[in-house]
Amino acid sequence: MMVIFQNKIIYMPSIPPFSRQEKIATYEKVCWPIVWEEQRIQSLDGVEIALCVGRNVAMTGEKEEKKVKGPEGEVVILYFQGNGSSIPPRLPQLSAVLKALDERPYILIAVSYRGFWTSRGRASQRGIERDAVAALNWARKTYLHPNTRLVLWGQSIGAGVATFLAASHHRQHDCLRRSEPPALILETPFVSVRSMLLALYPQRWLPYRYLGPFLRNWWDSEEALRSISDTRPNGTGRRKVLVVSAEKDELVPSEQADAIEKLCIEGGMDVSRTRVRGALHTEATFRGDGRNAVASFLKRL
């Protein structure tokens, strides 16, 4: 039964109840001056999905125009959520990070996977991969120009989406050295779904640890990170990575983030690590330490 219904077990768009009925307007006041708007795009297979696009409206006029045209340009952040709830309740947390950034224009695009919030379809790994690529394509057409810096930020299972997209982007662009590699923010990440089964169920007599061959959702960040190992001469233009872990994570063992950090180091990436004191799995960037670490990382790009 666990194998048959794994998509329903892994992806929980309706938990807590009424998550799919959430509205951006509910969170407008607490997010100000970060303003969010919903955009609708077609995924690669035609499924309609929703995006939440946010920017600081205080960064407008001549000041913003000057900075966009300057050598630093905009920073465009694609955000990939965890496996439950929807985007609107996350907007205050994401807005708090954007409020701490005032040196240049930042645009954050939060991707609502198929089956989540107002997006159509049903969630699956293959479907979410298509959604992620479609969101990146839309962001490139809408916002990216030669001076734009791209960041892929994923939380929990979203970190697997981010590493997948980084690997996909690498195959098309980075391997030809035609563009700066996207930076990565991996918040409370795990190595893979299979590694989580082994970590959570170490007892050999339990059946769950043996479900690996039957998985249709694997989210293998190890494979993705190995595929984007940095081979640039003299380490120039290395991919920047921030790994954020929660000290009291009740879902993902700390060894998972340790392994992710090690993979990034072995791959020649410029990796930094933040452990957020007292934070549970979903609290890493709600707390000041985590929020400040993300903001500082973005400022250094």
PDB file of C-alpha atoms in Angstrom:
ATOM      1  CA  MET A   1       0.000   0.000   0.000  1.00  0.00           C
ATOM      2  CA  MET A   2       2.868   2.388   0.807  1.00  0.00           C
ATOM      3  CA  VAL A   3       4.335   1.767  -2.653  1.00  0.00           C
ATOM      4  CA  ILE A   4       1.019   2.252  -4.454  1.00  0.00           C
ATOM      5  CA  PHE A   5       0.063   5.430  -2.593  1.00  0.00           C
ATOM      6  CA  GLN A   6       3.524   6.949  -2.205  1.00  0.00           C
ATOM      7  CA  ASN A   7       2.586  10.172  -4.023  1.00  0.00           C
ATOM      8  CA  LYS A   8      -0.237  10.795  -1.548  1.00  0.00           C
ATOM      9  CA  ILE A   9       2.040   9.948   1.386  1.00  0.00           C
ATOM     10  CA  ILE A  10       4.935  12.173   0.273  1.00  0.00           C
ATOM     11  CA  TYR A  11       3.008  15.184  -1.055  1.00  0.00           C
ATOM     12  CA  MET A  12       0.480  16.766   1.318  1.00  0.00           C
ATOM     13  CA  PRO A  13      -0.944  19.906  -0.333  1.00  0.00           C
ATOM     14  CA  SER A  14      -4.086  19.895   1.842  1.00  0.00           C
ATOM     15  CA  ILE A  15      -2.331  19.690   5.222  1.00  0.00           C
ATOM     16  CA  PRO A  16      -3.158  21.664   7.269  1.00  0.00           C
ATOM     17  CA  PRO A  17      -6.829  21.769   6.199  1.00  0.00           C
ATOM     18  CA  PHE A  18      -7.853  24.494   3.733  1.00  0.00           C
ATOM     19  CA  SER A  19      -4.245  25.048   2.593  1.00  0.00           C
ATOM     20  CA  ARG A  20      -5.382  25.137  -1.012  1.00  0.00           C
ATOM     21  CA  GLN A  21      -7.816  27.951  -0.236  1.00  0.00           C
ATOM     22  CA  GLU A  22      -5.141  30.272   1.162  1.00  0.00           C
ATOM     23  CA  LYS A  23      -5.017  33.820  -0.284  1.00  0.00           C
ATOM     24  CA  ILE A  24      -2.089  36.178  -0.807  1.00  0.00           C
ATOM     25  CA  ALA A  25      -4.244  39.035   0.483  1.00  0.00           C
ATOM     26  CA  THR A  26      -4.412  37.430   3.937  1.00  0.00           C
ATOM     27  CA  TYR A  27      -0.699  38.136   4.425  1.00  0.00           C
ATOM     28  CA  GLU A  28      -0.355  41.488   2.616  1.00  0.00           C
ATOM     29  CA  LYS A  29       0.024  43.701   5.679  1.00  0.00           C
ATOM     30  CA  VAL A  30       2.683  41.629   7.412  1.00  0.00           C
ATOM     31  CA  CYS A  31       4.643  41.300   4.142  1.00  0.00           C
ATOM     32  CA  TRP A  32       4.707  45.038   3.270  1.00  0.00           C
ATOM     33  CA  PRO A  33       6.733  46.611   1.606  1.00  0.00           C
ATOM     34  CA  ILE A  34       7.243  43.286  -0.143  1.00  0.00           C
ATOM     35  CA  VAL A  35       4.372  42.977  -2.610  1.00  0.00           C
ATOM     36  CA  TRP A  36       3.339  39.595  -3.989  1.00  0.00           C
ATOM     37  CA  GLU A  37       1.295  38.744  -7.049  1.00  0.00           C
ATOM     38  CA  GLU A  38       0.121  35.460  -8.495  1.00  0.00           C
ATOM     39  CA  GLN A  39       1.200  34.466 -11.992  1.00  0.00           C
ATOM     40  CA  ARG A  40      -0.098  31.515 -13.997  1.00  0.00           C
ATOM     41  CA  ILE A  41       2.142  29.577 -16.363  1.00  0.00           C
ATOM     42  CA  GLN A  42       2.016  26.339 -18.318  1.00  0.00           C
ATOM     43  CA  SER A  43       4.274  23.518 -17.195  1.00  0.00           C
ATOM     44  CA  LEU A  44       6.207  21.567 -19.814  1.00  0.00           C
ATOM     45  CA  ASP A  45       3.321  19.123 -20.232  1.00  0.00           C
ATOM     46  CA  GLY A  46       0.619  21.798 -20.338  1.00  0.00           C
ATOM     47  CA  VAL A  47      -0.495  21.619 -16.692  1.00  0.00           C
ATOM     48  CA  GLU A  48      -1.313  25.096 -15.361  1.00  0.00           C
ATOM     49  CA  ILE A  49       0.661  26.010 -12.242  1.00  0.00           C
ATOM     50  CA  ALA A  50       0.837  29.077 -10.026  1.00  0.00           C
ATOM     51  CA  LEU A  51       3.789  31.250  -9.076  1.00  0.00           C
ATOM     52  CA  CYS A  52       4.020  33.890  -6.348  1.00  0.00           C
ATOM     53  CA  VAL A  53       6.279  36.734  -7.460  1.00  0.00           C
ATOM     54  CA  GLY A  54       7.493  39.177  -4.830  1.00  0.00           C
ATOM     55  CA  ARG A  55       9.668  42.275  -4.790  1.00  0.00           C
ATOM     56  CA  ASN A  56      10.358  45.221  -2.520  1.00  0.00           C
ATOM     57  CA  VAL A  57       8.295  48.139  -3.835  1.00  0.00           C
ATOM     58  CA  ALA A  58      10.543  50.508  -1.882  1.00  0.00           C
ATOM     59  CA  MET A  59      13.209  49.697  -4.485  1.00  0.00           C
ATOM     60  CA  THR A  60      11.598  51.690  -7.290  1.00  0.00           C
ATOM     61  CA  GLY A  61      12.230  54.588  -9.614  1.00  0.00           C
ATOM     62  CA  GLU A  62      15.658  55.992 -10.412  1.00  0.00           C
ATOM     63  CA  LYS A  63      17.370  54.082  -7.594  1.00  0.00           C
ATOM     64  CA  GLU A  64      16.169  50.704  -8.894  1.00  0.00           C
ATOM     65  CA  GLU A  65      16.832  51.549 -12.555  1.00  0.00           C
ATOM     66  CA  LYS A  66      20.388  52.572 -11.771  1.00  0.00           C
ATOM     67  CA  LYS A  67      21.091  49.362  -9.900  1.00  0.00           C
ATOM     68  CA  VAL A  68      19.517  47.075 -12.494  1.00  0.00           C
ATOM     69  CA  LYS A  69      21.694  48.614 -15.203  1.00  0.00           C
ATOM     70  CA  GLY A  70      24.809  48.551 -13.035  1.00  0.00           C
ATOM     71  CA  PRO A  71      27.444  45.813 -12.983  1.00  0.00           C
ATOM     72  CA  GLU A  72      25.662  43.877 -10.221  1.00  0.00           C
ATOM     73  CA  GLY A  73      22.148  43.853 -11.682  1.00  0.00           C
ATOM     74  CA  GLU A  74      19.148  42.043 -10.230  1.00  0.00           C
ATOM     75  CA  VAL A  75      19.097  38.848  -8.219  1.00  0.00           C
ATOM     76  CA  VAL A  76      16.304  36.456  -9.209  1.00  0.00           C
ATOM     77  CA  ILE A  77      15.496  33.760  -6.644  1.00  0.00           C
ATOM     78  CA  LEU A  78      13.422  30.678  -7.438  1.00  0.00           C
ATOM     79  CA  TYR A  79      11.978  29.192  -4.243  1.00  0.00           C
ATOM     80  CA  PHE A  80      10.822  25.583  -3.912  1.00  0.00           C
ATOM     81  CA  GLN A  81       8.722  24.710  -0.871  1.00  0.00           C
ATOM     82  CA  GLY A  82       8.571  21.567   1.245  1.00  0.00           C
ATOM     83  CA  ASN A  83       6.047  18.778   0.789  1.00  0.00           C
ATOM     84  CA  GLY A  84       3.092  20.267   2.674  1.00  0.00           C
ATOM     85  CA  SER A  85       0.794  23.294   2.866  1.00  0.00           C
ATOM     86  CA  SER A  86       0.925  26.070   0.246  1.00  0.00           C
ATOM     87  CA  ILE A  87       2.850  29.188  -0.695  1.00  0.00           C
ATOM     88  CA  PRO A  88       0.843  32.050   0.942  1.00  0.00           C
ATOM     89  CA  PRO A  89       1.593  31.099   4.595  1.00  0.00           C
ATOM     90  CA  ARG A  90       5.292  31.121   3.681  1.00  0.00           C
ATOM     91  CA  LEU A  91       5.182  34.669   2.314  1.00  0.00           C
ATOM     92  CA  PRO A  92       5.834  36.451   5.662  1.00  0.00           C
ATOM     93  CA  GLN A  93       8.969  34.336   6.151  1.00  0.00           C
ATOM     94  CA  LEU A  94      10.183  34.985   2.600  1.00  0.00           C
ATOM     95  CA  SER A  95       9.308  38.675   2.903  1.00  0.00           C
ATOM     96  CA  ALA A  96      11.398  38.970   6.069  1.00  0.00           C
ATOM     97  CA  VAL A  97      14.439  37.842   4.074  1.00  0.00           C
ATOM     98  CA  LEU A  98      13.709  40.280   1.236  1.00  0.00           C
ATOM     99  CA  LYS A  99      13.248  43.147   3.709  1.00  0.00           C
ATOM    100  CA  ALA A 100      16.817  42.604   4.879  1.00  0.00           C
ATOM    101  CA  LEU A 101      18.106  43.147   1.326  1.00  0.00           C
ATOM    102  CA  ASP A 102      18.357  46.761   0.197  1.00  0.00           C
ATOM    103  CA  GLU A 103      21.616  46.995  -1.733  1.00  0.00           C
ATOM    104  CA  ARG A 104      20.201  45.919  -5.109  1.00  0.00           C
ATOM    105  CA  PRO A 105      16.864  44.737  -6.561  1.00  0.00           C
ATOM    106  CA  TYR A 106      15.781  41.211  -5.641  1.00  0.00           C
ATOM    107  CA  ILE A 107      12.897  39.274  -7.156  1.00  0.00           C
ATOM    108  CA  LEU A 108      11.643  36.081  -5.519  1.00  0.00           C
ATOM    109  CA  ILE A 109       9.537  33.589  -7.456  1.00  0.00           C
ATOM    110  CA  ALA A 110       7.892  30.962  -5.243  1.00  0.00           C
ATOM    111  CA  VAL A 111       6.818  27.938  -7.272  1.00  0.00           C
ATOM    112  CA  SER A 112       3.566  26.168  -6.402  1.00  0.00           C
ATOM    113  CA  TYR A 113       3.950  22.573  -7.529  1.00  0.00           C
ATOM    114  CA  ARG A 114       1.169  20.866  -9.452  1.00  0.00           C
ATOM    115  CA  GLY A 115      -1.581  19.799  -7.075  1.00  0.00           C
ATOM    116  CA  PHE A 116      -0.591  22.462  -4.530  1.00  0.00           C
ATOM    117  CA  TRP A 117      -2.449  25.711  -3.765  1.00  0.00           C
ATOM    118  CA  THR A 118      -4.162  26.885  -6.992  1.00  0.00           C
ATOM    119  CA  SER A 119      -2.030  24.797  -9.355  1.00  0.00           C
ATOM    120  CA  ARG A 120      -3.754  22.124 -11.408  1.00  0.00           C
ATOM    121  CA  GLY A 121      -2.801  18.475 -11.680  1.00  0.00           C
ATOM    122  CA  ARG A 122      -1.449  15.961  -9.176  1.00  0.00           C
ATOM    123  CA  ALA A 123       1.956  15.977  -7.554  1.00  0.00           C
ATOM    124  CA  SER A 124       4.656  13.501  -8.590  1.00  0.00           C
ATOM    125  CA  GLN A 125       8.399  13.782  -8.992  1.00  0.00           C
ATOM    126  CA  ARG A 126       8.313  13.761 -12.786  1.00  0.00           C
ATOM    127  CA  GLY A 127       5.563  16.367 -12.785  1.00  0.00           C
ATOM    128  CA  ILE A 128       7.313  18.637 -10.290  1.00  0.00           C
ATOM    129  CA  GLU A 129      10.523  18.403 -12.312  1.00  0.00           C
ATOM    130  CA  ARG A 130       8.591  19.703 -15.325  1.00  0.00           C
ATOM    131  CA  ASP A 131       7.123  22.485 -13.187  1.00  0.00           C
ATOM    132  CA  ALA A 132      10.575  23.547 -11.990  1.00  0.00           C
ATOM    133  CA  VAL A 133      12.015  23.709 -15.510  1.00  0.00           C
ATOM    134  CA  ALA A 134       8.970  25.651 -16.737  1.00  0.00           C
ATOM    135  CA  ALA A 135       9.316  28.137 -13.866  1.00  0.00           C
ATOM    136  CA  LEU A 136      12.992  28.658 -14.680  1.00  0.00           C
ATOM    137  CA  ASN A 137      12.198  29.147 -18.364  1.00  0.00           C
ATOM    138  CA  TRP A 138       9.556  31.741 -17.445  1.00  0.00           C
ATOM    139  CA  ALA A 139      11.967  33.524 -15.104  1.00  0.00           C
ATOM    140  CA  ARG A 140      14.659  33.620 -17.791  1.00  0.00           C
ATOM    141  CA  LYS A 141      12.293  35.128 -20.352  1.00  0.00           C
ATOM    142  CA  THR A 142      10.769  37.587 -17.890  1.00  0.00           C
ATOM    143  CA  TYR A 143      13.667  38.798 -15.759  1.00  0.00           C
ATOM    144  CA  LEU A 144      17.065  37.446 -16.713  1.00  0.00           C
ATOM    145  CA  HIS A 145      19.598  39.533 -18.619  1.00  0.00           C
ATOM    146  CA  PRO A 146      23.442  39.437 -18.716  1.00  0.00           C
ATOM    147  CA  ASN A 147      23.857  41.067 -15.294  1.00  0.00           C
ATOM    148  CA  THR A 148      21.201  39.022 -13.503  1.00  0.00           C
ATOM    149  CA  ARG A 149      22.247  36.572 -10.781  1.00  0.00           C
ATOM    150  CA  LEU A 150      20.163  33.409 -10.423  1.00  0.00           C
ATOM    151  CA  VAL A 151      19.566  31.635  -7.097  1.00  0.00           C
ATOM    152  CA  LEU A 152      17.765  28.324  -6.503  1.00  0.00           C
ATOM    153  CA  TRP A 153      16.420  28.036  -2.946  1.00  0.00           C
ATOM    154  CA  GLY A 154      14.771  24.848  -1.750  1.00  0.00           C
ATOM    155  CA  GLN A 155      13.434  23.787   1.639  1.00  0.00           C
ATOM    156  CA  SER A 156      13.325  20.091   2.619  1.00  0.00           C
ATOM    157  CA  ILE A 157      12.042  18.193  -0.430  1.00  0.00           C
ATOM    158  CA  GLY A 158      12.349  21.515  -2.273  1.00  0.00           C
ATOM    159  CA  ALA A 159      16.121  21.249  -1.836  1.00  0.00           C
ATOM    160  CA  GLY A 160      15.902  18.134  -3.997  1.00  0.00           C
ATOM    161  CA  VAL A 161      13.977  20.141  -6.583  1.00  0.00           C
ATOM    162  CA  ALA A 162      16.651  22.855  -6.469  1.00  0.00           C
ATOM    163  CA  THR A 163      19.545  20.420  -6.967  1.00  0.00           C
ATOM    164  CA  PHE A 164      17.670  18.718  -9.809  1.00  0.00           C
ATOM    165  CA  LEU A 165      17.161  22.076 -11.516  1.00  0.00           C
ATOM    166  CA  ALA A 166      20.799  23.053 -10.967  1.00  0.00           C
ATOM    167  CA  ALA A 167      21.869  19.818 -12.663  1.00  0.00           C
ATOM    168  CA  SER A 168      19.442  20.410 -15.533  1.00  0.00           C
ATOM    169  CA  HIS A 169      20.695  23.989 -15.963  1.00  0.00           C
ATOM    170  CA  HIS A 170      24.303  22.753 -15.817  1.00  0.00           C
ATOM    171  CA  ARG A 171      23.758  20.343 -18.686  1.00  0.00           C
ATOM    172  CA  GLN A 172      22.385  23.139 -20.867  1.00  0.00           C
ATOM    173  CA  HIS A 173      24.519  26.120 -19.866  1.00  0.00           C
ATOM    174  CA  ASP A 174      27.238  25.756 -17.227  1.00  0.00           C
ATOM    175  CA  CYS A 175      29.016  22.884 -18.929  1.00  0.00           C
ATOM    176  CA  LEU A 176      29.589  25.228 -21.887  1.00  0.00           C
ATOM    177  CA  ARG A 177      30.833  27.973 -19.525  1.00  0.00           C
ATOM    178  CA  ARG A 178      28.396  30.453 -21.078  1.00  0.00           C
ATOM    179  CA  SER A 179      26.818  31.577 -17.843  1.00  0.00           C
ATOM    180  CA  GLU A 180      27.496  31.959 -14.145  1.00  0.00           C
ATOM    181  CA  PRO A 181      26.219  28.848 -12.334  1.00  0.00           C
ATOM    182  CA  PRO A 182      23.104  29.436 -10.224  1.00  0.00           C
ATOM    183  CA  ALA A 183      23.783  29.745  -6.516  1.00  0.00           C
ATOM    184  CA  LEU A 184      22.059  27.243  -4.227  1.00  0.00           C
ATOM    185  CA  ILE A 185      20.359  27.651  -0.853  1.00  0.00           C
ATOM    186  CA  LEU A 186      19.611  24.211   0.578  1.00  0.00           C
ATOM    187  CA  GLU A 187      17.433  24.575   3.678  1.00  0.00           C
ATOM    188  CA  THR A 188      16.991  21.482   5.903  1.00  0.00           C
ATOM    189  CA  PRO A 189      17.983  19.229   2.970  1.00  0.00           C
ATOM    190  CA  PHE A 190      18.278  15.463   2.785  1.00  0.00           C
ATOM    191  CA  VAL A 191      20.489  13.372   0.510  1.00  0.00           C
ATOM    192  CA  SER A 192      17.694  11.347  -1.102  1.00  0.00           C
ATOM    193  CA  VAL A 193      14.365   9.739  -0.262  1.00  0.00           C
ATOM    194  CA  ARG A 194      16.095   6.369  -0.102  1.00  0.00           C
ATOM    195  CA  SER A 195      18.724   7.661   2.341  1.00  0.00           C
ATOM    196  CA  MET A 196      15.921   9.024   4.518  1.00  0.00           C
ATOM    197  CA  LEU A 197      14.268   5.598   4.625  1.00  0.00           C
ATOM    198  CA  LEU A 198      17.534   4.082   5.845  1.00  0.00           C
ATOM    199  CA  ALA A 199      18.091   6.876   8.363  1.00  0.00           C
ATOM    200  CA  LEU A 200      14.584   6.778   9.816  1.00  0.00           C
ATOM    201  CA  TYR A 201      14.254   2.989   9.825  1.00  0.00           C
ATOM    202  CA  PRO A 202      17.712   1.545  10.602  1.00  0.00           C
ATOM    203  CA  GLN A 203      16.292  -1.696  12.008  1.00  0.00           C
ATOM    204  CA  ARG A 204      16.850  -4.462   9.472  1.00  0.00           C
ATOM    205  CA  TRP A 205      13.645  -6.223  10.479  1.00  0.00           C
ATOM    206  CA  LEU A 206      11.481  -3.271   9.412  1.00  0.00           C
ATOM    207  CA  PRO A 207      10.171  -3.445   5.822  1.00  0.00           C
ATOM    208  CA  TYR A 208      10.347   0.295   5.068  1.00  0.00           C
ATOM    209  CA  ARG A 209      14.101   0.408   4.511  1.00  0.00           C
ATOM    210  CA  TYR A 210      13.716  -2.062   1.635  1.00  0.00           C
ATOM    211  CA  LEU A 211      11.286   0.061  -0.377  1.00  0.00           C
ATOM    212  CA  GLY A 212      14.056   1.849  -2.308  1.00  0.00           C
ATOM    213  CA  PRO A 213      13.750  -0.175  -5.546  1.00  0.00           C
ATOM    214  CA  PHE A 214      10.023   0.594  -5.678  1.00  0.00           C
ATOM    215  CA  LEU A 215      10.261   4.365  -5.269  1.00  0.00           C
ATOM    216  CA  ARG A 216       8.789   6.632  -7.944  1.00  0.00           C
ATOM    217  CA  ASN A 217       9.985   9.662  -5.966  1.00  0.00           C
ATOM    218  CA  TRP A 218      13.673   9.596  -5.147  1.00  0.00           C
ATOM    219  CA  TRP A 219      14.816  13.251  -5.110  1.00  0.00           C
ATOM    220  CA  ASP A 220      18.454  12.249  -5.212  1.00  0.00           C
ATOM    221  CA  SER A 221      20.519  15.332  -4.347  1.00  0.00           C
ATOM    222  CA  GLU A 222      23.694  13.260  -4.173  1.00  0.00           C
ATOM    223  CA  GLU A 223      23.436  12.312  -7.834  1.00  0.00           C
ATOM    224  CA  ALA A 224      22.504  15.877  -8.803  1.00  0.00           C
ATOM    225  CA  LEU A 225      25.366  17.472  -6.851  1.00  0.00           C
ATOM    226  CA  ARG A 226      27.917  15.022  -8.239  1.00  0.00           C
ATOM    227  CA  SER A 227      26.761  15.881 -11.756  1.00  0.00           C
ATOM    228  CA  ILE A 228      27.523  19.592 -11.212  1.00  0.00           C
ATOM    229  CA  SER A 229      30.968  19.140  -9.685  1.00  0.00           C
ATOM    230  CA  ASP A 230      33.013  22.233 -10.475  1.00  0.00           C
ATOM    231  CA  THR A 231      35.794  21.870 -13.029  1.00  0.00           C
ATOM    232  CA  ARG A 232      36.402  25.556 -13.706  1.00  0.00           C
ATOM    233  CA  PRO A 233      40.101  26.456 -13.953  1.00  0.00           C
ATOM    234  CA  ASN A 234      41.694  27.860 -10.788  1.00  0.00           C
ATOM    235  CA  GLY A 235      38.324  27.696  -9.037  1.00  0.00           C
ATOM    236  CA  THR A 236      37.107  30.856 -10.766  1.00  0.00           C
ATOM    237  CA  GLY A 237      33.360  31.390 -10.876  1.00  0.00           C
ATOM    238  CA  ARG A 238      32.698  28.542  -8.450  1.00  0.00           C
ATOM    239  CA  ARG A 239      29.103  27.749  -7.608  1.00  0.00           C
ATOM    240  CA  LYS A 240      28.133  29.280  -4.270  1.00  0.00           C
ATOM    241  CA  VAL A 241      26.097  27.093  -1.919  1.00  0.00           C
ATOM    242  CA  LEU A 242      24.530  27.761   1.480  1.00  0.00           C
ATOM    243  CA  VAL A 243      23.434  24.767   3.555  1.00  0.00           C
ATOM    244  CA  VAL A 244      21.010  25.637   6.364  1.00  0.00           C
ATOM    245  CA  SER A 245      20.174  22.990   8.965  1.00  0.00           C
ATOM    246  CA  ALA A 246      17.883  23.091  12.003  1.00  0.00           C
ATOM    247  CA  GLU A 247      19.461  22.144  15.326  1.00  0.00           C
ATOM    248  CA  LYS A 248      16.317  20.395  16.596  1.00  0.00           C
ATOM    249  CA  ASP A 249      15.066  19.052  13.272  1.00  0.00           C
ATOM    250  CA  GLU A 250      12.488  16.421  14.183  1.00  0.00           C
ATOM    251  CA  LEU A 251      12.260  14.978  10.645  1.00  0.00           C
ATOM    252  CA  VAL A 252      15.667  15.055   8.955  1.00  0.00           C
ATOM    253  CA  PRO A 253      18.701  13.736  10.883  1.00  0.00           C
ATOM    254  CA  SER A 254      21.623  16.188  11.077  1.00  0.00           C
ATOM    255  CA  GLU A 255      23.837  13.697   9.241  1.00  0.00           C
ATOM    256  CA  GLN A 256      21.869  14.405   6.076  1.00  0.00           C
ATOM    257  CA  ALA A 257      22.951  18.056   5.949  1.00  0.00           C
ATOM    258  CA  ASP A 258      26.492  16.976   6.873  1.00  0.00           C
ATOM    259  CA  ALA A 259      26.523  14.669   3.855  1.00  0.00           C
ATOM    260  CA  ILE A 260      25.168  17.417   1.578  1.00  0.00           C
ATOM    261  CA  GLU A 261      27.881  19.802   2.770  1.00  0.00           C
ATOM    262  CA  LYS A 262      30.558  17.163   2.157  1.00  0.00           C
ATOM    263  CA  LEU A 263      29.266  16.512  -1.369  1.00  0.00           C
ATOM    264  CA  CYS A 264      29.456  20.237  -2.160  1.00  0.00           C
ATOM    265  CA  ILE A 265      33.014  20.484  -0.838  1.00  0.00           C
ATOM    266  CA  GLU A 266      34.088  17.413  -2.808  1.00  0.00           C
ATOM    267  CA  GLY A 267      32.491  18.966  -5.888  1.00  0.00           C
ATOM    268  CA  GLY A 268      34.664  22.074  -5.643  1.00  0.00           C
ATOM    269  CA  MET A 269      31.811  24.387  -4.719  1.00  0.00           C
ATOM    270  CA  ASP A 270      32.105  27.453  -2.505  1.00  0.00           C
ATOM    271  CA  VAL A 271      29.957  26.141   0.346  1.00  0.00           C
ATOM    272  CA  SER A 272      29.003  27.699   3.663  1.00  0.00           C
ATOM    273  CA  ARG A 273      26.975  26.123   6.467  1.00  0.00           C
ATOM    274  CA  THR A 274      24.633  27.523   9.101  1.00  0.00           C
ATOM    275  CA  ARG A 275      23.111  25.525  11.952  1.00  0.00           C
ATOM    276  CA  VAL A 276      20.100  27.365  13.354  1.00  0.00           C
ATOM    277  CA  ARG A 277      19.956  26.979  17.114  1.00  0.00           C
ATOM    278  CA  GLY A 278      16.717  25.668  18.578  1.00  0.00           C
ATOM    279  CA  ALA A 279      14.969  25.411  15.198  1.00  0.00           C
ATOM    280  CA  LEU A 280      12.634  22.616  14.182  1.00  0.00           C
ATOM    281  CA  HIS A 281      12.396  21.367  10.594  1.00  0.00           C
ATOM    282  CA  THR A 282      10.236  24.183   9.238  1.00  0.00           C
ATOM    283  CA  GLU A 283      11.639  26.937  11.465  1.00  0.00           C
ATOM    284  CA  ALA A 284      15.166  27.406  10.123  1.00  0.00           C
ATOM    285  CA  THR A 285      14.521  30.675   8.291  1.00  0.00           C
ATOM    286  CA  PHE A 286      11.727  31.800  10.594  1.00  0.00           C
ATOM    287  CA  ARG A 287      14.408  32.309  13.235  1.00  0.00           C
ATOM    288  CA  GLY A 288      16.777  35.244  13.128  1.00  0.00           C
ATOM    289  CA  ASP A 289      19.959  33.171  12.742  1.00  0.00           C
ATOM    290  CA  GLY A 290      18.663  31.376   9.673  1.00  0.00           C
ATOM    291  CA  ARG A 291      17.052  34.443   8.128  1.00  0.00           C
ATOM    292  CA  ASN A 292      20.230  36.495   8.597  1.00  0.00           C
ATOM    293  CA  ALA A 293      22.369  33.712   7.125  1.00  0.00           C
ATOM    294  CA  VAL A 294      20.246  33.613   3.965  1.00  0.00           C
ATOM    295  CA  ALA A 295      20.222  37.412   3.653  1.00  0.00           C
ATOM    296  CA  SER A 296      24.002  37.628   4.156  1.00  0.00           C
ATOM    297  CA  PHE A 297      24.556  34.903   1.560  1.00  0.00           C
ATOM    298  CA  LEU A 298      22.399  36.737  -0.987  1.00  0.00           C
ATOM    299  CA  LYS A 299      24.211  40.017  -0.353  1.00  0.00           C
ATOM    300  CA  ARG A 300      27.552  38.363  -1.149  1.00  0.00           C
ATOM    301  CA  LEU A 301      26.490  37.228  -4.620  1.00  0.00           C
TER     302      LEU A 301
END
